[in-house]
PDB file of C-alpha atoms and ligand atoms in Angstrom:
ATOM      1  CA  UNK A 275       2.214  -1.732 -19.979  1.00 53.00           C
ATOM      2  CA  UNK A 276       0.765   0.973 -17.780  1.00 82.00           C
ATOM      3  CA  UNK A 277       1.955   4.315 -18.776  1.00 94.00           C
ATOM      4  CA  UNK A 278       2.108   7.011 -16.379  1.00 96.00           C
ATOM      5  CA  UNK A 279      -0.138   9.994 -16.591  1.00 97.00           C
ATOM      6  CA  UNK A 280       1.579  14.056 -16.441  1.00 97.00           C
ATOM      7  CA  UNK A 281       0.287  14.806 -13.446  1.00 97.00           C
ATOM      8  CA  UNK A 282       1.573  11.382 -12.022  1.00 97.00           C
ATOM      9  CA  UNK A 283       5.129  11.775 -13.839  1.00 97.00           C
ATOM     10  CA  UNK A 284       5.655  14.851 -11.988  1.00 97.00           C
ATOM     11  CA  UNK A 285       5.122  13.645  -8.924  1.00 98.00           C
ATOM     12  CA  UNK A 286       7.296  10.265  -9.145  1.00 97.00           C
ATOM     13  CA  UNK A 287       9.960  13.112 -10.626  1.00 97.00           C
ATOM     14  CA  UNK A 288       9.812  14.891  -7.283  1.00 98.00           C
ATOM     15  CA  UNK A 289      10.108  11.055  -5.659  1.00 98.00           C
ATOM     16  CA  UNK A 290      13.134  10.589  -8.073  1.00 98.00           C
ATOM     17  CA  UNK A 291      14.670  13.574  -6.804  1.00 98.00           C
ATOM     18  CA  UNK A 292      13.914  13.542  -3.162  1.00 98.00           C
ATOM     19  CA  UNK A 293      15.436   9.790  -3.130  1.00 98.00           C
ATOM     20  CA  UNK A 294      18.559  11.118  -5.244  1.00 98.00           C
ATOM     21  CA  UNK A 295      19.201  13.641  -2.134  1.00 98.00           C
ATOM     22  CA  UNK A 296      18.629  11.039   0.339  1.00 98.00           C
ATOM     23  CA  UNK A 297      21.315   8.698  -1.142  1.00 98.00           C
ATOM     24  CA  UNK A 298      23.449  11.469  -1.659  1.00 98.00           C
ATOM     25  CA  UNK A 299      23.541  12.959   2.098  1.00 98.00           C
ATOM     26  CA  UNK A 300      23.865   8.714   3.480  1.00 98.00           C
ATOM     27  CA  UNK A 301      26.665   8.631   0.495  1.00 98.00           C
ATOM     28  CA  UNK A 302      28.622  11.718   1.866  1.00 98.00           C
ATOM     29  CA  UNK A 303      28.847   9.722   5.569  1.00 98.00           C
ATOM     30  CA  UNK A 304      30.571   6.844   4.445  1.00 98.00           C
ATOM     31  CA  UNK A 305      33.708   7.143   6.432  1.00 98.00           C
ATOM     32  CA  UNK A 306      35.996   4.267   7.848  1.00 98.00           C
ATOM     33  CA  UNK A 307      34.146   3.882  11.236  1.00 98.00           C
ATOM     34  CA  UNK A 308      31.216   4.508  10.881  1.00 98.00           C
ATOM     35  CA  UNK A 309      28.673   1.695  10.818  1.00 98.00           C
ATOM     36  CA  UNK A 310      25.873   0.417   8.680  1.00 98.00           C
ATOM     37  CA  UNK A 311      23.451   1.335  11.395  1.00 98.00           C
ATOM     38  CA  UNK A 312      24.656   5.153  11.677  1.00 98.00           C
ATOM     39  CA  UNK A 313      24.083   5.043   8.277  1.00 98.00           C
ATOM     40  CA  UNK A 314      20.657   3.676   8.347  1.00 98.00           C
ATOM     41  CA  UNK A 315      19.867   6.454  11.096  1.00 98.00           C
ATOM     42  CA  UNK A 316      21.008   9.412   8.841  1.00 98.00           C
ATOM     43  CA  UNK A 317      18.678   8.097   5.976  1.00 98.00           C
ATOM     44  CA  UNK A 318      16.215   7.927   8.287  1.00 98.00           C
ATOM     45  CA  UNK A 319      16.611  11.756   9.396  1.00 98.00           C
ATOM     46  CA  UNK A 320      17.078  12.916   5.893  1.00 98.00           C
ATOM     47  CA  UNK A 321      13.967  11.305   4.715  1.00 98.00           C
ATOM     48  CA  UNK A 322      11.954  12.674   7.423  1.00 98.00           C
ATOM     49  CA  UNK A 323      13.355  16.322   6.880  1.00 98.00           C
ATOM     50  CA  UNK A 324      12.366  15.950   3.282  1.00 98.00           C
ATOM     51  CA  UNK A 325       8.711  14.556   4.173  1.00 98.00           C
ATOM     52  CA  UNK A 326       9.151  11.220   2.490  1.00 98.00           C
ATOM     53  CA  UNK A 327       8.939   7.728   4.155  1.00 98.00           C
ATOM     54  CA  UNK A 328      10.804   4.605   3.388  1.00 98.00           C
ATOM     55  CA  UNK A 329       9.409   2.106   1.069  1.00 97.00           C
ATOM     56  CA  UNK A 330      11.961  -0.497   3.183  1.00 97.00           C
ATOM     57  CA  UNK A 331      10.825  -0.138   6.515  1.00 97.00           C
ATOM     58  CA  UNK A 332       8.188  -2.260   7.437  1.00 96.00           C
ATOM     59  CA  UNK A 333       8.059  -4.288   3.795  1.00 96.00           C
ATOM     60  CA  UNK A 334       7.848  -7.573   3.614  1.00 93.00           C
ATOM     61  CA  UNK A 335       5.411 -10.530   5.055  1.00 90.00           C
ATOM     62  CA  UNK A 336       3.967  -9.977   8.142  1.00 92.00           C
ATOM     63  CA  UNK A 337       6.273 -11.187  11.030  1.00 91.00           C
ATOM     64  CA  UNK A 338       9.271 -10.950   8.893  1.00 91.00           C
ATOM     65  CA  UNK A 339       8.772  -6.834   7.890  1.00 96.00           C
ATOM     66  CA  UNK A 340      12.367  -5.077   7.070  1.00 97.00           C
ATOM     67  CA  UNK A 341      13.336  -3.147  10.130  1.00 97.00           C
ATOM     68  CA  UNK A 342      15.449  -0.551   8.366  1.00 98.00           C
ATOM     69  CA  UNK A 343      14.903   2.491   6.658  1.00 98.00           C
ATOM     70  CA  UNK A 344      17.422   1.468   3.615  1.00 98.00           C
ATOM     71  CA  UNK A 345      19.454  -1.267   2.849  1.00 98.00           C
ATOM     72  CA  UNK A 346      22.837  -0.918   3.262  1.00 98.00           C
ATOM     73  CA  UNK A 347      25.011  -4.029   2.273  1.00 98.00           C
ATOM     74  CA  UNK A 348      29.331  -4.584   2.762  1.00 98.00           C
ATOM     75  CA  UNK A 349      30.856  -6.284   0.528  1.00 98.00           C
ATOM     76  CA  UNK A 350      29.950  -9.611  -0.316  1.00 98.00           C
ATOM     77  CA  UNK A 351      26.392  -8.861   0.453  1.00 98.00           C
ATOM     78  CA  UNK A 352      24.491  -7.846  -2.148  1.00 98.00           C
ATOM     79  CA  UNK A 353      21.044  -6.432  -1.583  1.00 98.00           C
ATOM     80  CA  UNK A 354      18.584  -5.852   1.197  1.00 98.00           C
ATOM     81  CA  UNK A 355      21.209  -5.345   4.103  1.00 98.00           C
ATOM     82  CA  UNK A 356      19.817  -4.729   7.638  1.00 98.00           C
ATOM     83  CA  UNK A 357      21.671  -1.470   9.316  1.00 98.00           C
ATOM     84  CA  UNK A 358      23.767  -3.286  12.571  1.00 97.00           C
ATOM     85  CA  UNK A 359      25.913  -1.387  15.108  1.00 98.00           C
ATOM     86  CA  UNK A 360      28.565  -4.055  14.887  1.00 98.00           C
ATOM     87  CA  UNK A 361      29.254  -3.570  11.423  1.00 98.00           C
ATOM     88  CA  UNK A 362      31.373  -1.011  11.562  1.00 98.00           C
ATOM     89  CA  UNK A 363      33.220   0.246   7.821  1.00 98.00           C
ATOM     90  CA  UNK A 364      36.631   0.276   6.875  1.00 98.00           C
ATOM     91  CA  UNK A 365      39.190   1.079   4.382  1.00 98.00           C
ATOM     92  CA  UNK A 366      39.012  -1.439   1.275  1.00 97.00           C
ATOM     93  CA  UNK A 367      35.227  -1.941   2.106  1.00 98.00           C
ATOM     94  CA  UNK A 368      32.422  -1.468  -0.404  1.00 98.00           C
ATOM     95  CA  UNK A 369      29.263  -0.837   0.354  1.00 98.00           C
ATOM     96  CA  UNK A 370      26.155  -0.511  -1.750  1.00 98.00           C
ATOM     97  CA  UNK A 371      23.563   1.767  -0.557  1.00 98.00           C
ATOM     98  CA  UNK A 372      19.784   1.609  -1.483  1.00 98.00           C
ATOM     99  CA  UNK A 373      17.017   3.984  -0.981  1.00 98.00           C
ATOM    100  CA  UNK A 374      13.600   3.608  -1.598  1.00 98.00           C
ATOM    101  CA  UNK A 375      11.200   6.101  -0.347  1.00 98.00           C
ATOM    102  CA  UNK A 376       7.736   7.389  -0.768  1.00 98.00           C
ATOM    103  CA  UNK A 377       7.335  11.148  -1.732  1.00 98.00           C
ATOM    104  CA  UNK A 378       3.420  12.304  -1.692  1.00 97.00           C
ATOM    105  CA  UNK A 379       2.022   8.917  -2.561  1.00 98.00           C
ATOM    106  CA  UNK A 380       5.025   8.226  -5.100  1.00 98.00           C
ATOM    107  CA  UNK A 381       8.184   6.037  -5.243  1.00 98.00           C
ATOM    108  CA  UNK A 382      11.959   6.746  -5.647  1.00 98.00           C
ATOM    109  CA  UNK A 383      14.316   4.010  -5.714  1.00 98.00           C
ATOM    110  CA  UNK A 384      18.158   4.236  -6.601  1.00 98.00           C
ATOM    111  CA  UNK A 385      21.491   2.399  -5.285  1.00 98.00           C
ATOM    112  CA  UNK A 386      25.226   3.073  -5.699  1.00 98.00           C
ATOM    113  CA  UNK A 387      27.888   1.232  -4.178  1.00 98.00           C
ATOM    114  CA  UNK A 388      30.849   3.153  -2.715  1.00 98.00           C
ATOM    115  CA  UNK A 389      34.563   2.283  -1.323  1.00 98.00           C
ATOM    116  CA  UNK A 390      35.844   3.519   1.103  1.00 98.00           C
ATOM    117  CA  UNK A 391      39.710   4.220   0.495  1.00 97.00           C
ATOM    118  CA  UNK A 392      42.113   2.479  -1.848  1.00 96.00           C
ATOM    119  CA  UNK A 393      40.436  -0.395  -3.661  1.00 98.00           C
ATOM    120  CA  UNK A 394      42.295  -3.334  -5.672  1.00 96.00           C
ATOM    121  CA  UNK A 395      41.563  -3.040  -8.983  1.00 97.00           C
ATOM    122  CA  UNK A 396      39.513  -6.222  -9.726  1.00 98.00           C
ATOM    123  CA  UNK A 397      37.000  -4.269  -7.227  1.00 98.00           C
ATOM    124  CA  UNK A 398      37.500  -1.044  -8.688  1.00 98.00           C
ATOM    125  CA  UNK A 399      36.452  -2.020 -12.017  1.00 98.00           C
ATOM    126  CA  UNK A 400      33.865  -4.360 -10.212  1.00 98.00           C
ATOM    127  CA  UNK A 401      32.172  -0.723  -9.509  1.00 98.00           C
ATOM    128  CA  UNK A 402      33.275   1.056 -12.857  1.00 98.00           C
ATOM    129  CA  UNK A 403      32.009  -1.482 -14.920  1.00 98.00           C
ATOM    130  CA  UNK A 404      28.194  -2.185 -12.843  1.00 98.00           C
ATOM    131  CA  UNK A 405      28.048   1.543 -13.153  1.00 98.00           C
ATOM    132  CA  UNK A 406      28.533   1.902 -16.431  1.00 98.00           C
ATOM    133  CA  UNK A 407      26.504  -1.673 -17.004  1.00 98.00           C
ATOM    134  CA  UNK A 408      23.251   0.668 -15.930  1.00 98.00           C
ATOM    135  CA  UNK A 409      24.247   2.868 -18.539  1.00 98.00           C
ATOM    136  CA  UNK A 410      23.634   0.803 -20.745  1.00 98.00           C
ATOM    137  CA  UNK A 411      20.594  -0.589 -19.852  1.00 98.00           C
ATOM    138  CA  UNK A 412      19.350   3.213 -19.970  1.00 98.00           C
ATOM    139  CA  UNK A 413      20.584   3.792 -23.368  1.00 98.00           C
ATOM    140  CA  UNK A 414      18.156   1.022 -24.225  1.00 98.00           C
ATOM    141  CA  UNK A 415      15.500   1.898 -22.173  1.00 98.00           C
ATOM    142  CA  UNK A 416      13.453   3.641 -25.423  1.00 97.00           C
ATOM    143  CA  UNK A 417       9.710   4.125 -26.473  1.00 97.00           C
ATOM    144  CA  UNK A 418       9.607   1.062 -29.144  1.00 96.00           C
ATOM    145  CA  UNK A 419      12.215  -0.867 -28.007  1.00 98.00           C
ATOM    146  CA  UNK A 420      11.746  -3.865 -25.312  1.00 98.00           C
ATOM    147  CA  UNK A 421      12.349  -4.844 -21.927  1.00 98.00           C
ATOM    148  CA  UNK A 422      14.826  -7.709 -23.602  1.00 98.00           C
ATOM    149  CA  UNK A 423      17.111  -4.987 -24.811  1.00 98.00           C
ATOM    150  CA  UNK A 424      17.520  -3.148 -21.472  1.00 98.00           C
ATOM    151  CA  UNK A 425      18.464  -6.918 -20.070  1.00 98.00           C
ATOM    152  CA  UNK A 426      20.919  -7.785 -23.250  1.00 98.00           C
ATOM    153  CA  UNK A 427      22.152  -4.460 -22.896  1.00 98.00           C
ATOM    154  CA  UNK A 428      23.133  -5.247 -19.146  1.00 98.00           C
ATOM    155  CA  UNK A 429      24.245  -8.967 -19.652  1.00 98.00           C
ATOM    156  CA  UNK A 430      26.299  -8.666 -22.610  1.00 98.00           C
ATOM    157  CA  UNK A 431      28.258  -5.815 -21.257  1.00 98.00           C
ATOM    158  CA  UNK A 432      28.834  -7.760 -17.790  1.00 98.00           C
ATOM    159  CA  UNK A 433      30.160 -10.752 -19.469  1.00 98.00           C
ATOM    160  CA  UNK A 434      32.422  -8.794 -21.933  1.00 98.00           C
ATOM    161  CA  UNK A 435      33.486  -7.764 -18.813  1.00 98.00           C
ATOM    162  CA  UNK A 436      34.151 -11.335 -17.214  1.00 98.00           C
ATOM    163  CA  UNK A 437      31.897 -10.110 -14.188  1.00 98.00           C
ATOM    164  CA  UNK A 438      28.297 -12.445 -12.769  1.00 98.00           C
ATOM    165  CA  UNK A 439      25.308 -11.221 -13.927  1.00 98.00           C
ATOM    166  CA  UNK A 440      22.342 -11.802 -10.726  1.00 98.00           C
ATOM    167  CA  UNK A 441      19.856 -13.571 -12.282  1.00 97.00           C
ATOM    168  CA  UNK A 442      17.145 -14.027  -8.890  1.00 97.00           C
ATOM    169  CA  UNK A 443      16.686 -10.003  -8.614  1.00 97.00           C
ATOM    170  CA  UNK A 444      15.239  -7.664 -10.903  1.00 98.00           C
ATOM    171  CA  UNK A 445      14.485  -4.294 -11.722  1.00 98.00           C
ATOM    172  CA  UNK A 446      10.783  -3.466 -12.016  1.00 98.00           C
ATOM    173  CA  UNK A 447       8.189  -0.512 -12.546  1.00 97.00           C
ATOM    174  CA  UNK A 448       8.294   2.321 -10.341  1.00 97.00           C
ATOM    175  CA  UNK A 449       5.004   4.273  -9.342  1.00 96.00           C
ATOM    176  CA  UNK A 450       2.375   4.419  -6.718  1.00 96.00           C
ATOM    177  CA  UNK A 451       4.179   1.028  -5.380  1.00 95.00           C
ATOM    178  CA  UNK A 452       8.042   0.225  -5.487  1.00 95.00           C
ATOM    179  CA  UNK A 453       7.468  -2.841  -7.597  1.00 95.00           C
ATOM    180  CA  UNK A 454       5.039  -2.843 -10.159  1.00 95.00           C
ATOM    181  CA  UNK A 455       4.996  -4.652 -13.730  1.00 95.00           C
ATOM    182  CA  UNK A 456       6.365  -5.085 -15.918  1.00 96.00           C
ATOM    183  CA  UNK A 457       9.949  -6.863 -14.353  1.00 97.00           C
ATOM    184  CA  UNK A 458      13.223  -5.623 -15.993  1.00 98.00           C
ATOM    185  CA  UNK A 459      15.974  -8.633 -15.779  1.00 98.00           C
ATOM    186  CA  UNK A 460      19.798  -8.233 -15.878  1.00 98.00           C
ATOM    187  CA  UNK A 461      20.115 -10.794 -18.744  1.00 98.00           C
ATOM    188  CA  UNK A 462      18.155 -11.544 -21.553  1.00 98.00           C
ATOM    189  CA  UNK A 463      17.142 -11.952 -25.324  1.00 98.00           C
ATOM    190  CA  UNK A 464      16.885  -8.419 -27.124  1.00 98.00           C
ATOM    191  CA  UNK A 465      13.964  -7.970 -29.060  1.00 98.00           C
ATOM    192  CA  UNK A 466      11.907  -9.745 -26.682  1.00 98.00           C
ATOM    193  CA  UNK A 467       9.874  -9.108 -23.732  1.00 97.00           C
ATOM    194  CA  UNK A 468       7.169  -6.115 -22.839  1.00 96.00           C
ATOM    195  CA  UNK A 469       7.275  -3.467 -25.449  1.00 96.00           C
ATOM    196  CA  UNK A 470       8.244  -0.303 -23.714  1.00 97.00           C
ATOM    197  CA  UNK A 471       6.581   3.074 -24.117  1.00 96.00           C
ATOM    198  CA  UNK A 472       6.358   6.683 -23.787  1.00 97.00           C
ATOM    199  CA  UNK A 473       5.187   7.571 -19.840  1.00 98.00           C
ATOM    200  CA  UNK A 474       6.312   4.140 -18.440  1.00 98.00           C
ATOM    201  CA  UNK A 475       8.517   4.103 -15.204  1.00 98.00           C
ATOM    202  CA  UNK A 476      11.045   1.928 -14.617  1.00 98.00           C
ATOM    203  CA  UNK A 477      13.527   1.148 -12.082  1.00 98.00           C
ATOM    204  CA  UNK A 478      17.167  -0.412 -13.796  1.00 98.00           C
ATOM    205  CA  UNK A 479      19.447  -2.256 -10.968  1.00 98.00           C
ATOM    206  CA  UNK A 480      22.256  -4.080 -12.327  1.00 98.00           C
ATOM    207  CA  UNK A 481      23.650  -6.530  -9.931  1.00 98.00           C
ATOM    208  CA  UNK A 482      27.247  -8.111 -10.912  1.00 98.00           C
ATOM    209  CA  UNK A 483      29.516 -10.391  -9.002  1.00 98.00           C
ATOM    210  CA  UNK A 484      33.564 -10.380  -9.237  1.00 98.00           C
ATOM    211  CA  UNK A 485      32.783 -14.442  -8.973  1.00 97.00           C
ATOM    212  CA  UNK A 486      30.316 -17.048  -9.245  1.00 98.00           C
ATOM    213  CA  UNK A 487      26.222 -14.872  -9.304  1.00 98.00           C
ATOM    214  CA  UNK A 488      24.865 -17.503  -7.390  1.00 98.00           C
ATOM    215  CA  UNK A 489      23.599 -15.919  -4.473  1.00 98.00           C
ATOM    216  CA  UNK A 490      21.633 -17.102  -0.805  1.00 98.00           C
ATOM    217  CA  UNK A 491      19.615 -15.471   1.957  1.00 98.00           C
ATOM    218  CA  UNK A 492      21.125 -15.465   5.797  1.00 98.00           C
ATOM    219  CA  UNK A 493      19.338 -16.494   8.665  1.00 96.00           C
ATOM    220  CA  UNK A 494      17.906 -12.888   8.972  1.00 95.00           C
ATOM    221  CA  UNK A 495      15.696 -13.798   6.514  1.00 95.00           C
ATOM    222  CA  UNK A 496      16.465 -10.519   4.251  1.00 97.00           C
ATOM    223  CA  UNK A 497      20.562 -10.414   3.567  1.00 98.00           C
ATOM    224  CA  UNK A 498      21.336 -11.572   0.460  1.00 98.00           C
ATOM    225  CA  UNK A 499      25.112 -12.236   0.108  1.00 98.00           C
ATOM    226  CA  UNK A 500      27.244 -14.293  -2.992  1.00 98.00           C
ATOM    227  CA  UNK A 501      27.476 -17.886  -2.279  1.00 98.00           C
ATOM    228  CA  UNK A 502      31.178 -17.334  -2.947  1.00 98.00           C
ATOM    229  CA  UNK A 503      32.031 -15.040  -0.653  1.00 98.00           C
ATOM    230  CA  UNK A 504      33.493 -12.603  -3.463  1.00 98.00           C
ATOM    231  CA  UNK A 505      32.570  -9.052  -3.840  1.00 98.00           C
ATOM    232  CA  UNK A 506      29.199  -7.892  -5.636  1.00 98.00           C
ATOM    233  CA  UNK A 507      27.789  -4.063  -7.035  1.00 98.00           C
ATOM    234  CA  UNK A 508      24.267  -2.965  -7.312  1.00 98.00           C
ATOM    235  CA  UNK A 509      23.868   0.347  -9.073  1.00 98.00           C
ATOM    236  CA  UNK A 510      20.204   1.711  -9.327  1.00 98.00           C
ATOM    237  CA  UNK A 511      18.089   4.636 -10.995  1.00 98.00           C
ATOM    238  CA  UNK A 512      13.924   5.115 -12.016  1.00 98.00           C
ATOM    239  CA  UNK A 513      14.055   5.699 -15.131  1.00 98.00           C
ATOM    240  CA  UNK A 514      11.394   7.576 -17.313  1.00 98.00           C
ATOM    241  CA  UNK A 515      10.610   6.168 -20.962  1.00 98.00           C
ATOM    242  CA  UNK A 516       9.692   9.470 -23.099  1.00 96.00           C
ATOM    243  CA  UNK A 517       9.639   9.968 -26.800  1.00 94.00           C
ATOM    244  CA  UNK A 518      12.801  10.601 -27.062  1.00 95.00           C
ATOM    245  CA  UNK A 519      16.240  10.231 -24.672  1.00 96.00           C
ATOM    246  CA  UNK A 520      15.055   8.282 -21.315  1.00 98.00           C
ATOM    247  CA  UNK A 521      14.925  10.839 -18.394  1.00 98.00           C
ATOM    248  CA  UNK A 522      16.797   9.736 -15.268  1.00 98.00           C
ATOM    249  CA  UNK A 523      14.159  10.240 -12.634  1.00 98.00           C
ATOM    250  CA  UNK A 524      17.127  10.082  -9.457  1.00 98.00           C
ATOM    251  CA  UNK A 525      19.881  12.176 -10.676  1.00 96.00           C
ATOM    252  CA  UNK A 526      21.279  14.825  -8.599  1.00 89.00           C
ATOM    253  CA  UNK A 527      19.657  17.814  -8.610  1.00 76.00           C
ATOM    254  CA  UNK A 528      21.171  20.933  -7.372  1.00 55.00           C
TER     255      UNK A 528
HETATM  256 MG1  LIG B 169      14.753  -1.328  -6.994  1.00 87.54          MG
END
């Protein structure tokens, strides 16, 4: 696995932290009517105020490129949401919110999902517990350990939790591209997989389901939504493996 040089860590930290700010200002907007394109614009402006582009805009095969500058998914979509005028958000909504960028040649990529107003529980803990699911993967995510422990440490705490585990997305390495190697999986064996180490940079993206995990792609060719129709929660950070405690890249800064 390709660890990260200093001078390349500190950039990818300044990524980290420029897509931390950029989630937070889109996160402070969600409101009951506004919609999913408003929201798309303000990432937009935020990321050009800060200098960065977005990794999302424009990626993708050639005649099918995202057009929006984040992806911004309600509810039972899951990932990869295209900002629309029409979908306008309201009380009892969730929506997850992901923002990838590019910060001097460097990628940032981290996701929450919000509600907006009083949520029934199931949904609550839907959020409480894919939140808490990344955790866990962190915790794991250790010079020495392995990729499979970061997955088991997601999986097993999903399914204690009676939620779906996604198994056709994956977190991945973060650096001069938004997805390098090595993949990082929401479920797997511990003790097996790429051996992680000091310097490497990974991005952790639980994706749980209230019902069934299987998932599909609408006609737009990008929205991925449950099969079910039930709710779904993405949670995201980058990740840096050091010697010691993992350093979340896309925390908050002051
Ligand atoms: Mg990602």
């Amino acid at each position: 696995m390709i660890a990260k040089t200093d001078q390349e860590i500190t950039k990818i930290r300044e990524a980290g932290a420029c897509a931390a700010w950029v989630l937070n200002q889109v996160k402070k907007a969600v409101t009951p009517g506004i919609s999913t394109y408003d929201l798309d614009q303000i990432a937009k402006k935020v990321m050009e105020e800060s200098g960065a582009v977005s990794s999302t805009y424009g990626y993708g095969r050639k005649g099918n490129e995202f057009p929006a500058y984040m992806c911004v998914s309600v509810n039972e979509q899951l990932v990869h949401g295209i900002g629309n005028k029409g979908k306008i958000l309201k009380e009892g909504d969730i929506v997850s919110l992901d923002v990838a960028l590019n910060y001097n040649g460097f990628v940032g990529d981290n996701t929450c999902t919000v509600g907006l107003g009083e949520l029934a529980e199931p949904v609550k803990n839907l959020l409480r517990v894919t939140e808490q699911a990344l955790h866990k993967g962190i915790e794991q995510a250790r010079e020495g350990n392995k990729v499979g422990d970061i997955s088991w440490a997601i999986q097993s705490f999903a399914e204690k939790n009676h939620l779906g585990v996604v198994r056709e997305l994956v977190g991945h390495g973060v650096g001069r591209e938004m997805h390098e190697e090595p993949q990082i999986p929401n479920f797997g064996v511990p003790r097996s997989g790429p051996l992680l180490c000091a310097g490497m940079v990974i991005a952790i993206e639980p994706m749980l389901t209230l019902g069934s995990p299987a998932i599909k792609t609408l006609s737009d060719g990008w929205t991925m939504v449950t099969q079910d129709g039930n709710y779904c929660a993405h949670f995201e950070h980058t990740v840096l493996i050091t010697k010691d405690l993992p350093e979340i890249l896309t925390s908050l800064k002051n």
